[in-house]
Amino acid sequence: ACLQIRFERVNDSIGPRSVPKTNFRLFIKLLQVVETQKYWFAARTLSKQEFAVKKRIENLNLEEGIDVECYLPTRTVISQLKYRRKRNVVPVARGLIFIHATKQSACDIHNVYGVQVFYMKDFSTHSMLVVPDKQMQDFMFLLDFSPSGIEVLNKNLKRGDRVRVIKGPLQGLEG
C-alpha cells in the first residue's frame, strides 16, 4: 500500500522577489490523523508524588476536558506497628506512572497545565518512550487479576528473559 501525496503551488506573490508559497493542507490533514492516535507513555514523577500526579491528571480530565488517562500500578502492603497492623497502598514502582494520551496532550500536561511529570526517553529514537498497547494491557491485567501476587515456578529465570504463560488462568500472556 503506497501513500501518494500531491502538493499544489499557490502563487500569492506580491512583489517581484517573492517566492511562491506551497500549500500543505493535505500534509496537515495526514499529520492530524496521526496525532489523534493515543499511546501509553511512561513518565517519572517527583519523589512520593505518584498519587498527587494521578489525582491532578484526573482533575484535569473533569475540569479542562482533556482526553488523558493515567494508570498507577499499586499494591497493598501490611506494615506491623507496635500493637497493630496497618494496610498501605503503595506504587509497584516508585516514581513511575503511565499516561494514555496523544503526543500533543501528553506534552500539554507538563507544559500547559504544569503537572510535574518527566517522560522517559527511548534511546533508539530519542523521543518519548511509548509502551505498546498489548504489553500495557497484559501488565494491567496481571496486576488487577491477582492481588496476592504471582508464583514463579522456574527459578532459573533472569531479569529481562521473555516468558509465556502456558497453563492456568493467565494462559497466553507474554512478556
CSV table of C-alpha atoms in Angstrom, one decimal:
chain,number,residue,atom,x,y,z
A,1,ALA,CA,0.0,0.0,0.0
A,2,CYS,CA,1.7,3.1,-1.2
A,3,LEU,CA,0.7,6.5,0.0
A,4,GLN,CA,0.8,9.3,-2.5
A,5,ILE,CA,0.8,13.0,-1.5
A,6,ARG,CA,0.2,15.7,-4.0
A,7,PHE,CA,1.2,19.3,-3.3
A,8,GLU,CA,-0.2,22.3,-5.1
A,9,ARG,CA,1.6,25.6,-5.7
A,10,VAL,CA,-0.3,28.7,-4.9
A,11,ASN,CA,1.1,31.9,-6.4
A,12,ASP,CA,0.5,34.5,-3.8
A,13,SER,CA,3.4,36.7,-4.7
A,14,ILE,CA,3.2,40.4,-4.0
A,15,GLY,CA,6.5,41.7,-5.3
A,16,PRO,CA,8.9,40.6,-8.0
A,17,ARG,CA,11.3,39.0,-5.4
A,18,SER,CA,8.7,36.9,-3.6
A,19,VAL,CA,8.9,33.2,-3.7
A,20,PRO,CA,5.6,31.3,-4.3
A,21,LYS,CA,4.2,29.5,-1.2
A,22,THR,CA,3.4,25.8,-1.1
A,23,ASN,CA,0.0,24.6,0.0
A,24,PHE,CA,0.5,21.8,2.7
A,25,ARG,CA,-3.2,21.3,3.5
A,26,LEU,CA,-3.2,17.6,2.7
A,27,PHE,CA,0.0,17.1,4.6
A,28,ILE,CA,-1.5,18.8,7.7
A,29,LYS,CA,-4.6,16.6,7.5
A,30,LEU,CA,-2.4,13.5,7.4
A,31,LEU,CA,-0.5,14.7,10.5
A,32,GLN,CA,-3.8,15.4,12.3
A,33,VAL,CA,-4.8,11.7,11.7
A,34,VAL,CA,-1.5,10.5,13.2
A,35,GLU,CA,-1.8,13.0,16.1
A,36,THR,CA,-5.2,11.6,17.1
A,37,GLN,CA,-3.9,8.2,17.9
A,38,LYS,CA,-3.4,7.6,21.7
A,39,TYR,CA,-0.3,5.9,23.1
A,40,TRP,CA,0.9,4.8,26.5
A,41,PHE,CA,3.8,6.9,27.7
A,42,ALA,CA,6.0,6.0,30.7
A,43,ALA,CA,6.7,9.0,32.9
A,44,ARG,CA,8.6,9.8,36.1
A,45,THR,CA,7.2,11.8,39.0
A,46,LEU,CA,8.9,13.6,41.8
A,47,SER,CA,9.6,11.6,44.9
A,48,LYS,CA,6.5,10.2,46.6
A,49,GLN,CA,4.2,12.3,44.3
A,50,GLU,CA,2.7,9.5,42.3
A,51,PHE,CA,-0.8,9.7,43.9
A,52,ALA,CA,-0.9,13.5,43.7
A,53,VAL,CA,0.0,13.4,40.0
A,54,LYS,CA,-2.7,10.8,39.3
A,55,LYS,CA,-5.3,12.9,41.1
A,56,ARG,CA,-4.2,16.1,39.3
A,57,ILE,CA,-4.5,14.4,35.9
A,58,GLU,CA,-7.9,13.0,36.8
A,59,ASN,CA,-9.0,16.6,37.9
A,60,LEU,CA,-7.7,18.0,34.6
A,61,ASN,CA,-10.0,15.4,32.8
A,62,LEU,CA,-13.0,16.7,34.7
A,63,GLU,CA,-12.2,20.4,34.7
A,64,GLU,CA,-10.5,21.1,31.4
A,65,GLY,CA,-12.0,18.2,29.4
A,66,ILE,CA,-8.7,16.9,28.1
A,67,ASP,CA,-8.8,13.3,26.9
A,68,VAL,CA,-6.0,11.8,29.0
A,69,GLU,CA,-6.0,8.6,31.2
A,70,CYS,CA,-3.4,7.6,33.7
A,71,TYR,CA,-2.5,4.3,35.3
A,72,LEU,CA,-0.6,4.0,38.5
A,73,PRO,CA,0.2,0.3,39.3
A,74,THR,CA,-0.3,-0.2,43.1
A,75,ARG,CA,-0.1,-3.0,45.7
A,76,THR,CA,-1.2,-3.3,49.3
A,77,VAL,CA,1.5,-3.6,51.9
A,78,ILE,CA,0.8,-4.6,55.5
A,79,SER,CA,3.2,-2.9,58.0
A,80,GLN,CA,3.5,-4.0,61.6
A,81,LEU,CA,3.4,-1.2,64.1
A,82,LYS,CA,3.8,-1.7,67.9
A,83,TYR,CA,0.3,-3.1,68.6
A,84,ARG,CA,-1.5,-3.1,65.3
A,85,ARG,CA,-1.2,-3.7,61.7
A,86,LYS,CA,-1.6,-1.0,59.0
A,87,ARG,CA,-2.6,-1.5,55.4
A,88,ASN,CA,-0.9,0.9,53.0
A,89,VAL,CA,-1.4,1.2,49.2
A,90,VAL,CA,1.9,1.9,47.6
A,91,PRO,CA,3.1,2.1,44.0
A,92,VAL,CA,4.6,-1.0,42.5
A,93,ALA,CA,7.4,1.1,41.0
A,94,ARG,CA,8.3,4.3,42.9
A,95,GLY,CA,8.1,7.4,40.8
A,96,LEU,CA,6.6,5.7,37.7
A,97,ILE,CA,3.2,6.5,36.2
A,98,PHE,CA,1.7,5.5,32.8
A,99,ILE,CA,-0.2,8.1,30.7
A,100,HIS,CA,-2.5,7.2,27.8
A,101,ALA,CA,-2.9,10.2,25.5
A,102,THR,CA,-1.9,11.7,22.2
A,103,LYS,CA,1.6,13.0,22.0
A,104,GLN,CA,0.4,16.6,22.0
A,105,SER,CA,-1.9,16.1,25.0
A,106,ALA,CA,0.9,14.3,26.9
A,107,CYS,CA,3.2,17.3,26.3
A,108,ASP,CA,0.5,19.7,27.3
A,109,ILE,CA,0.1,18.0,30.7
A,110,HIS,CA,3.6,19.2,31.6
A,111,ASN,CA,4.0,22.4,29.5
A,112,VAL,CA,0.5,24.0,29.7
A,113,TYR,CA,-1.0,22.6,32.9
A,114,GLY,CA,2.2,22.4,35.0
A,115,VAL,CA,1.9,18.8,36.2
A,116,GLN,CA,5.3,17.6,37.3
A,117,VAL,CA,5.8,14.6,35.0
A,118,PHE,CA,9.0,13.8,33.2
A,119,TYR,CA,8.6,11.5,30.2
A,120,MET,CA,11.2,8.7,29.8
A,121,LYS,CA,13.2,8.8,26.6
A,122,ASP,CA,13.6,5.9,24.1
A,123,PHE,CA,17.3,5.7,23.4
A,124,SER,CA,17.0,4.5,19.9
A,125,THR,CA,14.5,7.1,18.6
A,126,HIS,CA,15.4,9.9,21.1
A,127,SER,CA,11.7,10.6,21.6
A,128,MET,CA,9.2,9.9,24.4
A,129,LEU,CA,9.1,6.2,25.4
A,130,VAL,CA,5.9,4.5,24.1
A,131,VAL,CA,4.7,1.3,25.8
A,132,PRO,CA,2.9,-1.0,23.2
A,133,ASP,CA,-0.8,-1.4,23.9
A,134,LYS,CA,-0.5,-5.2,24.2
A,135,GLN,CA,2.2,-5.0,26.8
A,136,MET,CA,0.3,-2.4,28.8
A,137,GLN,CA,-3.0,-4.4,28.7
A,138,ASP,CA,-1.1,-7.6,29.8
A,139,PHE,CA,0.6,-5.6,32.6
A,140,MET,CA,-2.7,-4.1,33.9
A,141,PHE,CA,-4.5,-7.5,33.6
A,142,LEU,CA,-1.7,-9.2,35.6
A,143,LEU,CA,-1.8,-6.6,38.4
A,144,ASP,CA,-5.6,-6.5,38.6
A,145,PHE,CA,-6.1,-10.3,38.3
A,146,SER,CA,-4.0,-11.4,41.3
A,147,PRO,CA,-3.9,-9.2,44.4
A,148,SER,CA,-1.9,-11.8,46.3
A,149,GLY,CA,0.9,-12.0,43.7
A,150,ILE,CA,2.1,-14.4,41.1
A,151,GLU,CA,4.1,-17.6,41.9
A,152,VAL,CA,7.1,-18.3,39.6
A,153,LEU,CA,7.8,-22.0,39.3
A,154,ASN,CA,11.0,-21.8,37.3
A,155,LYS,CA,13.7,-20.2,39.4
A,156,ASN,CA,16.3,-20.1,36.5
A,157,LEU,CA,14.8,-17.0,35.0
A,158,LYS,CA,16.8,-13.8,34.9
A,159,ARG,CA,15.6,-10.2,34.7
A,160,GLY,CA,14.7,-9.4,31.0
A,161,ASP,CA,14.0,-13.0,29.9
A,162,ARG,CA,10.9,-13.3,27.7
A,163,VAL,CA,8.3,-15.7,29.1
A,164,ARG,CA,4.9,-17.1,28.1
A,165,VAL,CA,2.4,-18.5,30.5
A,166,ILE,CA,1.4,-22.0,29.2
A,167,LYS,CA,-1.0,-23.2,31.9
A,168,GLY,CA,-3.5,-21.7,34.3
A,169,PRO,CA,-5.9,-18.7,34.2
A,170,LEU,CA,-3.2,-16.4,32.7
A,171,GLN,CA,-2.6,-18.8,29.7
A,172,GLY,CA,-1.3,-16.9,26.7
A,173,LEU,CA,0.2,-13.9,28.4
A,174,GLU,CA,3.7,-13.0,27.1
A,175,GLY,CA,6.2,-10.5,28.3
